[in-house]
PDB file of C-alpha atoms in Angstrom:
ATOM      1  CA  GLN A 101      47.912  39.201 -46.675  1.00 67.00           C
ATOM      2  CA  LYS A 102      44.261  39.264 -47.676  1.00 75.00           C
ATOM      3  CA  GLU A 103      41.751  39.249 -44.840  1.00 89.00           C
ATOM      4  CA  VAL A 104      39.816  36.313 -46.284  1.00 94.00           C
ATOM      5  CA  GLU A 105      41.292  33.815 -48.731  1.00 95.00           C
ATOM      6  CA  GLN A 106      39.517  31.042 -50.585  1.00 95.00           C
ATOM      7  CA  ASN A 107      40.794  28.263 -52.805  1.00 86.00           C
ATOM      8  CA  SER A 108      41.033  29.752 -56.243  1.00 75.00           C
ATOM      9  CA  GLY A 109      38.984  27.238 -58.189  1.00 80.00           C
ATOM     10  CA  PRO A 110      37.211  26.696 -60.405  1.00 93.00           C
ATOM     11  CA  LEU A 111      36.104  23.461 -58.812  1.00 95.00           C
ATOM     12  CA  SER A 112      34.480  20.876 -61.045  1.00 96.00           C
ATOM     13  CA  VAL A 113      32.686  17.934 -59.439  1.00 96.00           C
ATOM     14  CA  PRO A 114      30.470  15.193 -60.885  1.00 97.00           C
ATOM     15  CA  GLU A 115      26.811  15.121 -59.953  1.00 97.00           C
ATOM     16  CA  GLY A 116      26.274  13.295 -56.677  1.00 97.00           C
ATOM     17  CA  ALA A 117      29.805  13.921 -55.391  1.00 97.00           C
ATOM     18  CA  ILE A 118      30.940  16.048 -52.450  1.00 97.00           C
ATOM     19  CA  ALA A 119      32.226  19.556 -53.166  1.00 97.00           C
ATOM     20  CA  SER A 120      34.670  20.855 -50.570  1.00 96.00           C
ATOM     21  CA  LEU A 121      35.342  24.586 -50.265  1.00 97.00           C
ATOM     22  CA  ASN A 122      37.975  26.104 -48.011  1.00 96.00           C
ATOM     23  CA  CYS A 123      38.483  29.531 -46.500  1.00 96.00           C
ATOM     24  CA  THR A 124      41.134  31.010 -44.214  1.00 96.00           C
ATOM     25  CA  TYR A 125      41.055  34.354 -42.454  1.00 95.00           C
ATOM     26  CA  SER A 126      43.666  36.597 -40.898  1.00 92.00           C
ATOM     27  CA  ASP A 127      41.843  38.401 -38.056  1.00 87.00           C
ATOM     28  CA  ARG A 128      42.070  36.208 -34.989  1.00 86.00           C
ATOM     29  CA  VAL A 129      39.223  38.041 -33.214  1.00 87.00           C
ATOM     30  CA  SER A 130      36.705  37.244 -35.951  1.00 87.00           C
ATOM     31  CA  GLN A 131      33.463  36.079 -34.424  1.00 86.00           C
ATOM     32  CA  SER A 132      30.964  35.185 -37.141  1.00 92.00           C
ATOM     33  CA  PHE A 133      31.358  33.269 -40.358  1.00 95.00           C
ATOM     34  CA  PHE A 134      29.079  33.019 -43.355  1.00 95.00           C
ATOM     35  CA  TRP A 135      28.808  31.292 -46.691  1.00 97.00           C
ATOM     36  CA  TYR A 136      27.010  33.013 -49.537  1.00 97.00           C
ATOM     37  CA  ARG A 137      26.052  31.494 -52.881  1.00 97.00           C
ATOM     38  CA  GLN A 138      26.088  33.746 -55.947  1.00 97.00           C
ATOM     39  CA  TYR A 139      24.673  32.598 -59.247  1.00 97.00           C
ATOM     40  CA  SER A 140      26.032  34.287 -62.354  1.00 95.00           C
ATOM     41  CA  GLY A 141      24.471  37.714 -62.762  1.00 93.00           C
ATOM     42  CA  LYS A 142      22.699  37.528 -59.409  1.00 96.00           C
ATOM     43  CA  SER A 143      23.370  38.914 -55.945  1.00 96.00           C
ATOM     44  CA  PRO A 144      24.829  36.890 -53.052  1.00 97.00           C
ATOM     45  CA  GLU A 145      22.400  34.705 -51.106  1.00 96.00           C
ATOM     46  CA  LEU A 146      23.114  33.651 -47.532  1.00 94.00           C
ATOM     47  CA  ILE A 147      23.176  29.857 -47.220  1.00 95.00           C
ATOM     48  CA  MET A 148      25.036  29.143 -43.963  1.00 95.00           C
ATOM     49  CA  SER A 149      26.188  30.923 -40.830  1.00 94.00           C
ATOM     50  CA  ILE A 150      28.426  29.466 -38.121  1.00 95.00           C
ATOM     51  CA  TYR A 151      29.576  31.042 -34.877  1.00 92.00           C
ATOM     52  CA  SER A 152      31.287  28.322 -32.814  1.00 93.00           C
ATOM     53  CA  ASN A 153      33.885  25.650 -33.467  1.00 95.00           C
ATOM     54  CA  GLY A 154      32.686  22.405 -34.968  1.00 95.00           C
ATOM     55  CA  ASP A 155      30.231  21.399 -37.635  1.00 96.00           C
ATOM     56  CA  LYS A 156      26.851  22.807 -38.565  1.00 96.00           C
ATOM     57  CA  GLU A 157      24.619  20.937 -40.957  1.00 97.00           C
ATOM     58  CA  ASP A 158      21.704  22.277 -42.995  1.00 95.00           C
ATOM     59  CA  GLY A 159      20.323  19.903 -45.570  1.00 96.00           C
ATOM     60  CA  ARG A 160      23.085  18.991 -48.011  1.00 97.00           C
ATOM     61  CA  PHE A 161      25.359  21.731 -46.671  1.00 97.00           C
ATOM     62  CA  THR A 162      27.817  21.386 -43.784  1.00 98.00           C
ATOM     63  CA  ALA A 163      29.902  24.268 -42.495  1.00 97.00           C
ATOM     64  CA  GLN A 164      32.984  23.542 -40.409  1.00 97.00           C
ATOM     65  CA  LEU A 165      34.798  26.064 -38.228  1.00 96.00           C
ATOM     66  CA  ASN A 166      38.193  25.831 -36.556  1.00 96.00           C
ATOM     67  CA  LYS A 167      39.053  29.134 -34.890  1.00 94.00           C
ATOM     68  CA  ALA A 168      42.460  27.944 -33.676  1.00 94.00           C
ATOM     69  CA  SER A 169      43.493  27.281 -37.273  1.00 94.00           C
ATOM     70  CA  GLN A 170      41.522  30.302 -38.569  1.00 95.00           C
ATOM     71  CA  TYR A 171      39.802  28.042 -41.033  1.00 95.00           C
ATOM     72  CA  VAL A 172      36.230  27.601 -42.198  1.00 97.00           C
ATOM     73  CA  SER A 173      34.957  25.199 -44.826  1.00 97.00           C
ATOM     74  CA  LEU A 174      31.778  24.292 -46.649  1.00 98.00           C
ATOM     75  CA  LEU A 175      30.863  20.814 -47.814  1.00 98.00           C
ATOM     76  CA  ILE A 176      28.132  20.257 -50.370  1.00 98.00           C
ATOM     77  CA  ARG A 177      26.964  16.657 -50.343  1.00 98.00           C
ATOM     78  CA  ASP A 178      25.169  14.982 -53.250  1.00 97.00           C
ATOM     79  CA  SER A 179      26.074  17.910 -55.517  1.00 97.00           C
ATOM     80  CA  GLN A 180      23.413  18.878 -58.031  1.00 97.00           C
ATOM     81  CA  PRO A 181      23.707  20.924 -61.240  1.00 96.00           C
ATOM     82  CA  SER A 182      21.718  23.634 -59.436  1.00 96.00           C
ATOM     83  CA  ASP A 183      24.661  23.991 -57.020  1.00 97.00           C
ATOM     84  CA  SER A 184      26.788  25.399 -59.850  1.00 97.00           C
ATOM     85  CA  ALA A 185      27.604  28.905 -58.615  1.00 97.00           C
ATOM     86  CA  THR A 186      30.283  30.991 -56.940  1.00 97.00           C
ATOM     87  CA  TYR A 187      30.534  30.485 -53.186  1.00 98.00           C
ATOM     88  CA  LEU A 188      31.692  33.443 -51.111  1.00 97.00           C
ATOM     89  CA  CYS A 189      33.182  33.075 -47.652  1.00 97.00           C
ATOM     90  CA  ALA A 190      32.535  36.060 -45.357  1.00 95.00           C
ATOM     91  CA  VAL A 191      34.088  36.737 -41.969  1.00 94.00           C
ATOM     92  CA  ALA A 192      32.879  39.279 -39.405  1.00 91.00           C
ATOM     93  CA  ASN A 193      34.492  41.010 -36.476  1.00 82.00           C
ATOM     94  CA  ASP A 194      32.687  43.479 -34.227  1.00 73.00           C
ATOM     95  CA  TYR A 195      31.212  45.540 -36.992  1.00 73.00           C
ATOM     96  CA  LYS A 196      32.635  44.653 -40.387  1.00 82.00           C
ATOM     97  CA  LEU A 197      32.039  41.794 -42.815  1.00 87.00           C
ATOM     98  CA  SER A 198      34.911  40.916 -45.156  1.00 91.00           C
ATOM     99  CA  PHE A 199      34.416  38.715 -48.218  1.00 94.00           C
ATOM    100  CA  GLY A 200      36.753  36.387 -50.014  1.00 95.00           C
ATOM    101  CA  ALA A 201      36.982  36.452 -53.806  1.00 94.00           C
ATOM    102  CA  GLY A 202      34.849  33.335 -54.076  1.00 95.00           C
ATOM    103  CA  THR A 203      35.253  29.827 -55.453  1.00 96.00           C
ATOM    104  CA  THR A 204      33.327  28.884 -58.582  1.00 96.00           C
ATOM    105  CA  VAL A 205      31.817  25.408 -58.490  1.00 97.00           C
ATOM    106  CA  THR A 206      30.615  23.561 -61.573  1.00 97.00           C
ATOM    107  CA  VAL A 207      28.647  20.354 -61.114  1.00 97.00           C
ATOM    108  CA  ARG A 208      28.912  18.065 -64.143  1.00 94.00           C
ATOM    109  CA  ALA A 209      25.800  16.061 -65.007  1.00 88.00           C
TER     110      ALA A 209
ATOM    111  CA  GLU B 235       8.561  39.592 -46.036  1.00 66.00           C
ATOM    112  CA  ALA B 236       9.792  41.878 -48.803  1.00 82.00           C
ATOM    113  CA  GLY B 237      13.493  41.776 -49.554  1.00 94.00           C
ATOM    114  CA  VAL B 238      15.970  44.562 -50.163  1.00 97.00           C
ATOM    115  CA  ALA B 239      14.890  46.721 -53.092  1.00 97.00           C
ATOM    116  CA  GLN B 240      17.287  48.557 -55.379  1.00 98.00           C
ATOM    117  CA  SER B 241      16.918  50.737 -58.437  1.00 97.00           C
ATOM    118  CA  PRO B 242      17.814  51.107 -61.172  1.00 97.00           C
ATOM    119  CA  ARG B 243      18.895  47.574 -62.116  1.00 97.00           C
ATOM    120  CA  TYR B 244      21.131  48.731 -64.946  1.00 97.00           C
ATOM    121  CA  LYS B 245      22.757  52.034 -65.806  1.00 98.00           C
ATOM    122  CA  ILE B 246      25.073  53.083 -68.604  1.00 98.00           C
ATOM    123  CA  ILE B 247      26.745  56.488 -68.385  1.00 98.00           C
ATOM    124  CA  GLU B 248      29.729  58.251 -69.886  1.00 98.00           C
ATOM    125  CA  LYS B 249      32.775  59.068 -67.812  1.00 97.00           C
ATOM    126  CA  ARG B 250      32.554  62.323 -65.884  1.00 97.00           C
ATOM    127  CA  GLN B 251      28.764  62.034 -65.675  1.00 98.00           C
ATOM    128  CA  SER B 252      26.955  61.532 -62.371  1.00 98.00           C
ATOM    129  CA  VAL B 253      24.729  58.674 -61.261  1.00 98.00           C
ATOM    130  CA  ALA B 254      22.639  57.821 -58.214  1.00 98.00           C
ATOM    131  CA  PHE B 255      21.456  54.492 -56.833  1.00 98.00           C
ATOM    132  CA  TRP B 256      18.587  53.913 -54.431  1.00 98.00           C
ATOM    133  CA  CYS B 257      18.093  51.233 -51.804  1.00 97.00           C
ATOM    134  CA  ASN B 258      15.195  50.295 -49.538  1.00 97.00           C
ATOM    135  CA  PRO B 259      16.222  47.759 -46.873  1.00 96.00           C
ATOM    136  CA  ILE B 260      14.179  45.009 -45.269  1.00 95.00           C
ATOM    137  CA  SER B 261      11.685  46.527 -42.851  1.00 93.00           C
ATOM    138  CA  GLY B 262      13.113  46.823 -39.357  1.00 91.00           C
ATOM    139  CA  HIS B 263      16.737  46.332 -40.377  1.00 92.00           C
ATOM    140  CA  ALA B 264      18.835  48.953 -38.630  1.00 90.00           C
ATOM    141  CA  THR B 265      22.042  48.383 -40.540  1.00 92.00           C
ATOM    142  CA  LEU B 266      22.461  49.139 -44.226  1.00 94.00           C
ATOM    143  CA  TYR B 267      25.510  48.479 -46.384  1.00 95.00           C
ATOM    144  CA  TRP B 268      26.656  49.517 -49.832  1.00 97.00           C
ATOM    145  CA  TYR B 269      29.125  47.231 -51.593  1.00 97.00           C
ATOM    146  CA  GLN B 270      30.989  47.435 -54.869  1.00 98.00           C
ATOM    147  CA  GLN B 271      31.558  44.142 -56.671  1.00 97.00           C
ATOM    148  CA  ILE B 272      33.907  44.064 -59.619  1.00 95.00           C
ATOM    149  CA  LEU B 273      33.694  41.029 -61.897  1.00 92.00           C
ATOM    150  CA  GLY B 274      35.619  38.095 -60.445  1.00 90.00           C
ATOM    151  CA  GLN B 275      35.990  39.640 -56.998  1.00 92.00           C
ATOM    152  CA  GLY B 276      34.090  39.491 -53.745  1.00 93.00           C
ATOM    153  CA  PRO B 277      31.951  42.423 -52.619  1.00 95.00           C
ATOM    154  CA  LYS B 278      33.929  45.331 -51.175  1.00 94.00           C
ATOM    155  CA  LEU B 279      32.276  47.413 -48.465  1.00 94.00           C
ATOM    156  CA  LEU B 280      31.928  51.067 -49.410  1.00 97.00           C
ATOM    157  CA  ILE B 281      29.870  52.375 -46.511  1.00 96.00           C
ATOM    158  CA  GLN B 282      27.906  51.038 -43.570  1.00 94.00           C
ATOM    159  CA  PHE B 283      25.054  52.846 -41.792  1.00 93.00           C
ATOM    160  CA  GLN B 284      23.634  52.064 -38.383  1.00 91.00           C
ATOM    161  CA  ASN B 285      20.242  53.790 -38.441  1.00 88.00           C
ATOM    162  CA  ASN B 286      21.122  57.316 -39.649  1.00 85.00           C
ATOM    163  CA  GLY B 287      24.770  57.280 -38.672  1.00 92.00           C
ATOM    164  CA  VAL B 288      27.837  56.176 -40.622  1.00 93.00           C
ATOM    165  CA  VAL B 289      29.706  53.293 -38.963  1.00 90.00           C
ATOM    166  CA  ASP B 290      32.399  52.735 -41.579  1.00 91.00           C
ATOM    167  CA  ASP B 291      33.200  54.628 -44.764  1.00 94.00           C
ATOM    168  CA  SER B 292      36.924  53.953 -44.813  1.00 92.00           C
ATOM    169  CA  GLN B 293      36.856  52.462 -48.323  1.00 92.00           C
ATOM    170  CA  LEU B 294      34.524  55.038 -49.858  1.00 96.00           C
ATOM    171  CA  PRO B 295      36.341  57.257 -52.420  1.00 95.00           C
ATOM    172  CA  LYS B 296      35.039  60.436 -50.867  1.00 95.00           C
ATOM    173  CA  ASP B 297      36.274  62.694 -53.642  1.00 96.00           C
ATOM    174  CA  ARG B 298      33.640  61.216 -55.948  1.00 97.00           C
ATOM    175  CA  PHE B 299      31.303  58.989 -53.950  1.00 98.00           C
ATOM    176  CA  SER B 300      28.729  60.091 -51.413  1.00 98.00           C
ATOM    177  CA  ALA B 301      25.940  58.319 -49.578  1.00 97.00           C
ATOM    178  CA  GLU B 302      23.174  59.208 -47.233  1.00 96.00           C
ATOM    179  CA  ARG B 303      20.496  57.436 -45.282  1.00 95.00           C
ATOM    180  CA  LEU B 304      17.659  59.700 -44.339  1.00 83.00           C
ATOM    181  CA  LYS B 305      15.275  58.805 -41.493  1.00 85.00           C
ATOM    182  CA  GLY B 306      17.146  55.534 -40.995  1.00 83.00           C
ATOM    183  CA  VAL B 307      15.388  53.759 -43.854  1.00 92.00           C
ATOM    184  CA  ASP B 308      16.103  54.407 -47.551  1.00 95.00           C
ATOM    185  CA  SER B 309      19.571  55.199 -48.768  1.00 97.00           C
ATOM    186  CA  THR B 310      21.125  56.696 -51.877  1.00 97.00           C
ATOM    187  CA  LEU B 311      24.655  56.276 -53.215  1.00 98.00           C
ATOM    188  CA  LYS B 312      25.958  58.857 -55.663  1.00 98.00           C
ATOM    189  CA  ILE B 313      28.993  58.948 -57.924  1.00 98.00           C
ATOM    190  CA  GLN B 314      30.119  62.280 -59.340  1.00 97.00           C
ATOM    191  CA  PRO B 315      32.052  62.337 -61.606  1.00 97.00           C
ATOM    192  CA  ALA B 316      32.183  58.710 -62.715  1.00 97.00           C
ATOM    193  CA  LYS B 317      35.373  57.063 -63.925  1.00 97.00           C
ATOM    194  CA  LEU B 318      35.819  54.005 -66.142  1.00 97.00           C
ATOM    195  CA  GLU B 319      37.010  51.974 -63.140  1.00 96.00           C
ATOM    196  CA  ASP B 320      33.679  52.545 -61.402  1.00 97.00           C
ATOM    197  CA  SER B 321      32.103  49.990 -63.743  1.00 97.00           C
ATOM    198  CA  ALA B 322      30.842  47.330 -61.335  1.00 97.00           C
ATOM    199  CA  VAL B 323      27.760  45.981 -59.620  1.00 98.00           C
ATOM    200  CA  TYR B 324      26.649  48.067 -56.658  1.00 98.00           C
ATOM    201  CA  LEU B 325      24.985  45.965 -54.020  1.00 98.00           C
ATOM    202  CA  CYS B 326      22.892  47.131 -51.114  1.00 98.00           C
ATOM    203  CA  ALA B 327      22.457  44.846 -48.109  1.00 96.00           C
ATOM    204  CA  SER B 328      20.750  45.119 -44.753  1.00 94.00           C
ATOM    205  CA  SER B 329      20.828  43.328 -41.431  1.00 92.00           C
ATOM    206  CA  LEU B 330      18.983  43.517 -38.130  1.00 88.00           C
ATOM    207  CA  ASP B 331      22.152  44.601 -36.418  1.00 74.00           C
ATOM    208  CA  ARG B 332      25.826  44.661 -37.224  1.00 64.00           C
ATOM    209  CA  PRO B 333      27.528  42.523 -38.364  1.00 65.00           C
ATOM    210  CA  ASN B 334      24.735  40.014 -38.373  1.00 73.00           C
ATOM    211  CA  GLU B 335      23.489  37.997 -41.310  1.00 87.00           C
ATOM    212  CA  GLN B 336      23.196  40.313 -44.258  1.00 92.00           C
ATOM    213  CA  TYR B 337      20.605  40.121 -47.010  1.00 94.00           C
ATOM    214  CA  PHE B 338      21.381  41.554 -50.419  1.00 96.00           C
ATOM    215  CA  GLY B 339      19.281  43.381 -52.943  1.00 97.00           C
ATOM    216  CA  PRO B 340      19.435  42.511 -56.671  1.00 97.00           C
ATOM    217  CA  GLY B 341      22.164  45.067 -57.333  1.00 97.00           C
ATOM    218  CA  THR B 342      22.699  47.792 -59.907  1.00 97.00           C
ATOM    219  CA  ARG B 343      25.029  47.016 -62.780  1.00 97.00           C
ATOM    220  CA  LEU B 344      26.860  50.220 -63.736  1.00 98.00           C
ATOM    221  CA  THR B 345      28.757  50.559 -66.990  1.00 98.00           C
ATOM    222  CA  VAL B 346      30.882  53.662 -67.488  1.00 98.00           C
ATOM    223  CA  THR B 347      31.951  54.263 -71.102  1.00 97.00           C
TER     224      THR B 347
END
């Protein structure tokens, strides 16, 4: 079982819609959770971090964490063409950050 | 605040040759990471430094890869000899402390022919 799994994608959404990205993790003692955005040919850019159960909102982005279900998600509201990228879920324990393979999102104008 | 710097940005070498990558982390960041990202995959941690010391190098192919971080600041990653399967983007990241929010440099795209 992979440490961090994401829905395989690609995910295509119309402009203005909500994009929903999911991530599950295997290490129950994981403490910190991150979402990175990676444009094609660029390096990952941190867009959200979440540490406790519940929702965290930042602009058009909402991260949701459920530690009991070992599940973290990212919602992108009012999707824009500039949101077209690969989104990487990353999960940390005491010292190590593990990445999922990423979900590619395409926003159709 | 300056970000993580890496050089070179691109490198093409033949198999069995050697190559070295350089990284300068964000000022004050104690933890430095080297990742390998193969096309279509997430970054894979190769080695993690906390100041001068190695925290985790369990996924570093030590027969051909080596890394050092002198004086707790800059770091170099070396591959010798390179294999075709080493073709990837090598990313350097840093954080204030482990495993806090990490910030990535632009990466070095390595092509081994």
